[in-house]
Amino acid sequence: MADLISVEDPDDPRLRDYTGLTDVELRRKREPAEGLFIAEGEKVIRRAKDAGYEMRSMLLSAKWVDVMRDVIDELPAPVYAVTPELAERVTGYHVHRGALASMQRKPLPTAADLLLAARRGVVPADPADDAGQRVAIFEGFVDHANLGAAFRSAAALGIRAILLSPDCADPLYRRAIKVSMGAVFSVPYARFDTWPAGLDVVRDAGYDILAMTPDEKATPLDRLHPERFERCAIMLGSEGHGLSTYALRAADEWVRIPMSAGIDSLNVAAASAVAFYATRPRPA
């Protein structure tokens, strides 16, 4: 059973994990370096716990103590009870959901190990639930909201794993977790050490790399034979410029989403959802 500790000093060193949560640059450097991330809100905290992340501590306003009582009683991590005013002074913003948890990160697998696990997968009890062996590759996703939304789409539409270019944002940053509603915990991911050379690992693992681009030379998704999607890696590029020239050259085929009304592209989070849906296995 965890200890419930009342804290009244915003400078209490025990609250260090939660200080300056609105300082993006500070948190982007500090959290990975210290092996932690912040889960915000009851549902996200529970999903992080259920995904096997170790809890370092919780920061709760009084009204959330009873709501989180089962978690408090189950885990040995300290629980700091604070007023909403003190929580705001510590974190730098009004904590609307009243519950924060500092969680311990897990070591990331290599891209090769992740792809091997994705290929093995789990045989579904119902063949209709089979999402195939599709994975996704994200290049240059720097917006945490878009990254979180893309992870949520991936989880909902059966993507088995996500591979990130070295310059992608952190999926475990608070904003990405919040937008994904904890989906970042349910889709395994890895980060390439080199780019785009790392894509060789994807091809060596037997995946067909499909590069999403609005270029008119690209093949519309609905014209590809469904067999192309059985073991494919769907690659999407940054919010501003899309996939780099190097990534496009490394792809096996360019594909695009057919559009109307003179629109030439979608927000990358929306495009990911469309691509993941369009490539899903069809019943025989």
Short mmCIF file of N, CA, C and O in Angstrom, two decimals, residues 195-271:
data_model
loop_
_atom_site.label_atom_id
_atom_site.label_comp_id
_atom_site.label_asym_id
_atom_site.label_seq_id
_atom_site.Cartn_x
_atom_site.Cartn_y
_atom_site.Cartn_z
N TRP A 195 19.03 7.47 -40.35
CA TRP A 195 17.93 7.75 -41.28
C TRP A 195 18.48 8.37 -42.56
O TRP A 195 19.34 9.24 -42.48
N PRO A 196 18.06 7.90 -43.73
CA PRO A 196 17.08 6.82 -43.95
C PRO A 196 17.69 5.43 -44.05
O PRO A 196 16.99 4.48 -44.42
N ALA A 197 18.99 5.30 -43.73
CA ALA A 197 19.64 3.99 -43.83
C ALA A 197 18.92 2.93 -43.01
O ALA A 197 18.91 1.74 -43.37
N GLY A 198 18.30 3.35 -41.91
CA GLY A 198 17.60 2.40 -41.06
C GLY A 198 16.46 1.68 -41.77
O GLY A 198 16.03 0.60 -41.33
N LEU A 199 15.98 2.25 -42.86
CA LEU A 199 14.88 1.62 -43.59
C LEU A 199 15.29 0.28 -44.19
O LEU A 199 14.42 -0.55 -44.52
N ASP A 200 16.59 0.05 -44.34
CA ASP A 200 17.05 -1.25 -44.84
C ASP A 200 16.59 -2.37 -43.92
O ASP A 200 16.32 -3.49 -44.37
N VAL A 201 16.51 -2.08 -42.62
CA VAL A 201 16.06 -3.09 -41.66
C VAL A 201 14.62 -3.49 -41.95
O VAL A 201 14.24 -4.67 -41.81
N VAL A 202 13.80 -2.52 -42.34
CA VAL A 202 12.39 -2.79 -42.64
C VAL A 202 12.28 -3.69 -43.86
O VAL A 202 11.54 -4.69 -43.85
N ARG A 203 13.01 -3.37 -44.90
CA ARG A 203 12.95 -4.18 -46.12
C ARG A 203 13.53 -5.57 -45.87
O ARG A 203 13.00 -6.57 -46.36
N ASP A 204 14.62 -5.64 -45.11
CA ASP A 204 15.22 -6.94 -44.81
C ASP A 204 14.27 -7.84 -44.01
O ASP A 204 14.37 -9.07 -44.08
N ALA A 205 13.37 -7.21 -43.27
CA ALA A 205 12.39 -7.98 -42.49
C ALA A 205 11.20 -8.44 -43.33
O ALA A 205 10.28 -9.07 -42.82
N GLY A 206 11.21 -8.09 -44.62
CA GLY A 206 10.17 -8.58 -45.51
C GLY A 206 8.99 -7.66 -45.69
O GLY A 206 7.94 -8.09 -46.20
N TYR A 207 9.15 -6.38 -45.32
CA TYR A 207 8.05 -5.43 -45.45
C TYR A 207 8.17 -4.62 -46.74
O TYR A 207 9.27 -4.22 -47.14
N ASP A 208 7.03 -4.37 -47.36
CA ASP A 208 6.92 -3.51 -48.54
C ASP A 208 6.71 -2.08 -48.04
O ASP A 208 5.74 -1.82 -47.32
N ILE A 209 7.61 -1.16 -48.36
CA ILE A 209 7.53 0.21 -47.85
C ILE A 209 6.70 1.06 -48.79
O ILE A 209 7.08 1.30 -49.95
N LEU A 210 5.55 1.53 -48.30
CA LEU A 210 4.64 2.36 -49.07
C LEU A 210 4.74 3.79 -48.55
O LEU A 210 4.40 4.06 -47.39
N ALA A 211 5.20 4.69 -49.38
CA ALA A 211 5.40 6.08 -48.98
C ALA A 211 4.17 6.91 -49.31
O ALA A 211 3.77 7.01 -50.46
N MET A 212 3.58 7.54 -48.29
CA MET A 212 2.41 8.38 -48.50
C MET A 212 2.86 9.77 -48.97
O MET A 212 3.66 10.43 -48.31
N THR A 213 2.34 10.18 -50.13
CA THR A 213 2.68 11.48 -50.69
C THR A 213 1.53 11.98 -51.55
O THR A 213 0.86 11.17 -52.20
N PRO A 214 1.29 13.29 -51.59
CA PRO A 214 0.25 13.82 -52.48
C PRO A 214 0.69 13.94 -53.93
O PRO A 214 -0.08 14.37 -54.78
N ASP A 215 1.92 13.55 -54.24
CA ASP A 215 2.44 13.67 -55.60
C ASP A 215 1.52 12.96 -56.59
O ASP A 215 1.09 11.82 -56.36
N GLU A 216 1.25 13.60 -57.70
CA GLU A 216 0.34 13.04 -58.70
C GLU A 216 0.88 11.75 -59.31
O GLU A 216 0.11 10.94 -59.86
N LYS A 217 2.18 11.54 -59.23
CA LYS A 217 2.77 10.30 -59.79
C LYS A 217 2.51 9.11 -58.88
O LYS A 217 2.73 7.97 -59.28
N ALA A 218 2.05 9.35 -57.66
CA ALA A 218 1.81 8.26 -56.71
C ALA A 218 0.54 7.49 -57.10
O ALA A 218 -0.40 8.05 -57.66
N THR A 219 0.51 6.23 -56.74
CA THR A 219 -0.64 5.37 -57.02
C THR A 219 -1.73 5.59 -55.98
O THR A 219 -1.43 5.56 -54.78
N PRO A 220 -2.97 5.84 -56.39
CA PRO A 220 -4.05 5.96 -55.40
C PRO A 220 -4.17 4.68 -54.57
O PRO A 220 -4.06 3.56 -55.11
N LEU A 221 -4.38 4.83 -53.29
CA LEU A 221 -4.45 3.68 -52.40
C LEU A 221 -5.48 2.66 -52.85
O LEU A 221 -5.26 1.45 -52.74
N ASP A 222 -6.61 3.13 -53.36
CA ASP A 222 -7.68 2.21 -53.72
C ASP A 222 -7.41 1.46 -55.02
O ASP A 222 -8.22 0.62 -55.43
N ARG A 223 -6.29 1.74 -55.69
CA ARG A 223 -5.93 1.00 -56.90
C ARG A 223 -4.90 -0.10 -56.64
O ARG A 223 -4.56 -0.86 -57.55
N LEU A 224 -4.37 -0.14 -55.44
CA LEU A 224 -3.40 -1.19 -55.10
C LEU A 224 -4.14 -2.48 -54.76
O LEU A 224 -5.18 -2.45 -54.10
N HIS A 225 -3.57 -3.60 -55.17
CA HIS A 225 -4.17 -4.89 -54.84
C HIS A 225 -4.05 -5.10 -53.33
O HIS A 225 -3.01 -4.81 -52.73
N PRO A 226 -5.10 -5.62 -52.68
CA PRO A 226 -5.07 -5.82 -51.22
C PRO A 226 -3.90 -6.66 -50.73
O PRO A 226 -3.47 -6.50 -49.58
N GLU A 227 -3.35 -7.52 -51.60
CA GLU A 227 -2.21 -8.33 -51.17
C GLU A 227 -1.00 -7.47 -50.83
O GLU A 227 -0.16 -7.88 -50.03
N ARG A 228 -0.92 -6.27 -51.40
CA ARG A 228 0.20 -5.38 -51.10
C ARG A 228 0.18 -4.92 -49.65
O ARG A 228 1.19 -4.46 -49.12
N PHE A 229 -0.97 -5.02 -49.00
CA PHE A 229 -1.11 -4.51 -47.64
C PHE A 229 -0.87 -5.58 -46.57
O PHE A 229 -0.87 -5.28 -45.39
N GLU A 230 -0.69 -6.82 -47.00
CA GLU A 230 -0.61 -7.91 -46.02
C GLU A 230 0.62 -7.77 -45.13
O GLU A 230 0.58 -8.11 -43.95
N ARG A 231 1.73 -7.34 -45.70
CA ARG A 231 2.93 -7.09 -44.89
C ARG A 231 3.57 -5.81 -45.43
O ARG A 231 4.53 -5.85 -46.21
N CYS A 232 3.02 -4.70 -45.00
CA CYS A 232 3.52 -3.42 -45.52
C CYS A 232 3.90 -2.48 -44.38
O CYS A 232 3.42 -2.62 -43.25
N ALA A 233 4.78 -1.55 -44.72
CA ALA A 233 5.17 -0.49 -43.80
C ALA A 233 4.68 0.82 -44.41
O ALA A 233 5.15 1.24 -45.47
N ILE A 234 3.72 1.47 -43.76
CA ILE A 234 3.12 2.69 -44.27
C ILE A 234 3.92 3.87 -43.73
O ILE A 234 3.95 4.10 -42.52
N MET A 235 4.56 4.62 -44.61
CA MET A 235 5.48 5.68 -44.19
C MET A 235 4.86 7.05 -44.43
O MET A 235 4.43 7.36 -45.55
N LEU A 236 4.82 7.84 -43.39
CA LEU A 236 4.26 9.20 -43.46
C LEU A 236 5.31 10.20 -43.00
O LEU A 236 6.12 9.92 -42.11
N GLY A 237 5.24 11.41 -43.60
CA GLY A 237 6.25 12.42 -43.31
C GLY A 237 5.77 13.55 -42.44
O GLY A 237 4.64 13.56 -41.96
N SER A 238 6.62 14.52 -42.27
CA SER A 238 6.42 15.60 -41.32
C SER A 238 5.20 16.45 -41.67
O SER A 238 4.72 16.46 -42.81
N GLU A 239 4.74 17.19 -40.68
CA GLU A 239 3.54 18.01 -40.80
C GLU A 239 3.67 19.07 -41.89
O GLU A 239 2.70 19.38 -42.59
N GLY A 240 4.86 19.63 -42.05
CA GLY A 240 5.02 20.73 -42.99
C GLY A 240 5.37 20.31 -44.40
O GLY A 240 4.76 20.74 -45.37
N HIS A 241 6.37 19.44 -44.55
CA HIS A 241 6.93 19.14 -45.86
C HIS A 241 6.69 17.71 -46.32
O HIS A 241 7.12 17.34 -47.42
N GLY A 242 6.07 16.90 -45.51
CA GLY A 242 5.87 15.52 -45.90
C GLY A 242 7.17 14.73 -45.84
O GLY A 242 8.12 15.12 -45.16
N LEU A 243 7.22 13.65 -46.58
CA LEU A 243 8.41 12.81 -46.58
C LEU A 243 9.57 13.50 -47.29
O LEU A 243 9.38 14.20 -48.29
N SER A 244 10.76 13.28 -46.79
CA SER A 244 11.96 13.84 -47.41
C SER A 244 12.24 13.12 -48.73
O SER A 244 11.75 12.00 -48.99
N THR A 245 13.05 13.75 -49.56
CA THR A 245 13.45 13.13 -50.82
C THR A 245 14.14 11.80 -50.57
O THR A 245 13.93 10.82 -51.31
N TYR A 246 14.96 11.74 -49.52
CA TYR A 246 15.68 10.51 -49.20
C TYR A 246 14.72 9.38 -48.84
O TYR A 246 14.90 8.24 -49.27
N ALA A 247 13.69 9.70 -48.06
CA ALA A 247 12.72 8.68 -47.67
C ALA A 247 11.92 8.21 -48.88
O ALA A 247 11.67 7.01 -49.05
N LEU A 248 11.53 9.14 -49.73
CA LEU A 248 10.77 8.77 -50.93
C LEU A 248 11.60 7.85 -51.83
O LEU A 248 11.08 6.89 -52.41
N ARG A 249 12.87 8.14 -51.95
CA ARG A 249 13.73 7.29 -52.79
C ARG A 249 13.89 5.90 -52.21
O ARG A 249 14.10 4.93 -52.95
N ALA A 250 13.78 5.78 -50.89
CA ALA A 250 13.97 4.49 -50.24
C ALA A 250 12.71 3.63 -50.27
O ALA A 250 12.77 2.44 -49.94
N ALA A 251 11.59 4.20 -50.67
CA ALA A 251 10.32 3.46 -50.65
C ALA A 251 10.22 2.50 -51.82
O ALA A 251 10.84 2.67 -52.86
N ASP A 252 9.38 1.47 -51.65
CA ASP A 252 9.10 0.54 -52.73
C ASP A 252 8.05 1.10 -53.69
O ASP A 252 8.06 0.79 -54.88
N GLU A 253 7.14 1.90 -53.16
CA GLU A 253 6.11 2.52 -54.00
C GLU A 253 5.58 3.76 -53.32
O GLU A 253 5.49 3.83 -52.10
N TRP A 254 5.24 4.76 -54.15
CA TRP A 254 4.57 5.95 -53.66
C TRP A 254 3.06 5.74 -53.75
O TRP A 254 2.56 5.26 -54.78
N VAL A 255 2.34 6.11 -52.73
CA VAL A 255 0.88 5.98 -52.73
C VAL A 255 0.27 7.27 -52.22
O VAL A 255 0.89 8.03 -51.49
N ARG A 256 -0.98 7.51 -52.63
CA ARG A 256 -1.65 8.73 -52.22
C ARG A 256 -3.12 8.47 -51.93
O ARG A 256 -3.68 7.45 -52.34
N ILE A 257 -3.71 9.42 -51.21
CA ILE A 257 -5.13 9.38 -50.91
C ILE A 257 -5.85 10.19 -51.97
O ILE A 257 -5.57 11.39 -52.12
N PRO A 258 -6.77 9.61 -52.74
CA PRO A 258 -7.50 10.40 -53.75
C PRO A 258 -8.33 11.49 -53.06
O PRO A 258 -8.96 11.25 -52.03
N MET A 259 -8.29 12.70 -53.62
CA MET A 259 -8.97 13.83 -53.00
C MET A 259 -9.78 14.61 -54.02
O MET A 259 -9.57 14.50 -55.22
N SER A 260 -10.71 15.41 -53.50
CA SER A 260 -11.60 16.20 -54.34
C SER A 260 -11.52 17.68 -53.94
O SER A 260 -10.81 18.05 -53.01
N ALA A 261 -12.28 18.49 -54.65
CA ALA A 261 -12.48 19.91 -54.33
C ALA A 261 -11.19 20.72 -54.33
O ALA A 261 -11.06 21.73 -53.63
N GLY A 262 -10.20 20.25 -55.09
CA GLY A 262 -8.96 21.00 -55.19
C GLY A 262 -8.06 20.89 -53.98
O GLY A 262 -7.06 21.59 -53.89
N ILE A 263 -8.40 20.01 -53.03
CA ILE A 263 -7.55 19.81 -51.85
C ILE A 263 -6.42 18.87 -52.21
O ILE A 263 -6.66 17.80 -52.79
N ASP A 264 -5.18 19.25 -51.89
CA ASP A 264 -4.06 18.41 -52.30
C ASP A 264 -3.44 17.60 -51.17
O ASP A 264 -2.60 16.73 -51.40
N SER A 265 -3.84 17.88 -49.91
CA SER A 265 -3.24 17.13 -48.80
C SER A 265 -4.12 17.24 -47.56
O SER A 265 -5.00 18.11 -47.48
N LEU A 266 -3.87 16.34 -46.62
CA LEU A 266 -4.56 16.34 -45.33
C LEU A 266 -3.55 16.56 -44.22
O LEU A 266 -2.35 16.30 -44.38
N ASN A 267 -4.05 17.01 -43.07
CA ASN A 267 -3.22 16.99 -41.87
C ASN A 267 -2.68 15.57 -41.69
O ASN A 267 -3.38 14.58 -41.93
N VAL A 268 -1.42 15.46 -41.26
CA VAL A 268 -0.78 14.15 -41.23
C VAL A 268 -1.49 13.18 -40.28
O VAL A 268 -1.53 11.97 -40.55
N ALA A 269 -2.08 13.68 -39.20
CA ALA A 269 -2.81 12.78 -38.30
C ALA A 269 -4.05 12.23 -39.00
O ALA A 269 -4.38 11.03 -38.89
N ALA A 270 -4.75 13.10 -39.75
CA ALA A 270 -5.92 12.64 -40.50
C ALA A 270 -5.50 11.68 -41.61
O ALA A 270 -6.15 10.65 -41.85
N ALA A 271 -4.40 12.00 -42.29
CA ALA A 271 -3.92 11.13 -43.36
C ALA A 271 -3.54 9.75 -42.83
O ALA A 271 -3.78 8.73 -43.49
#
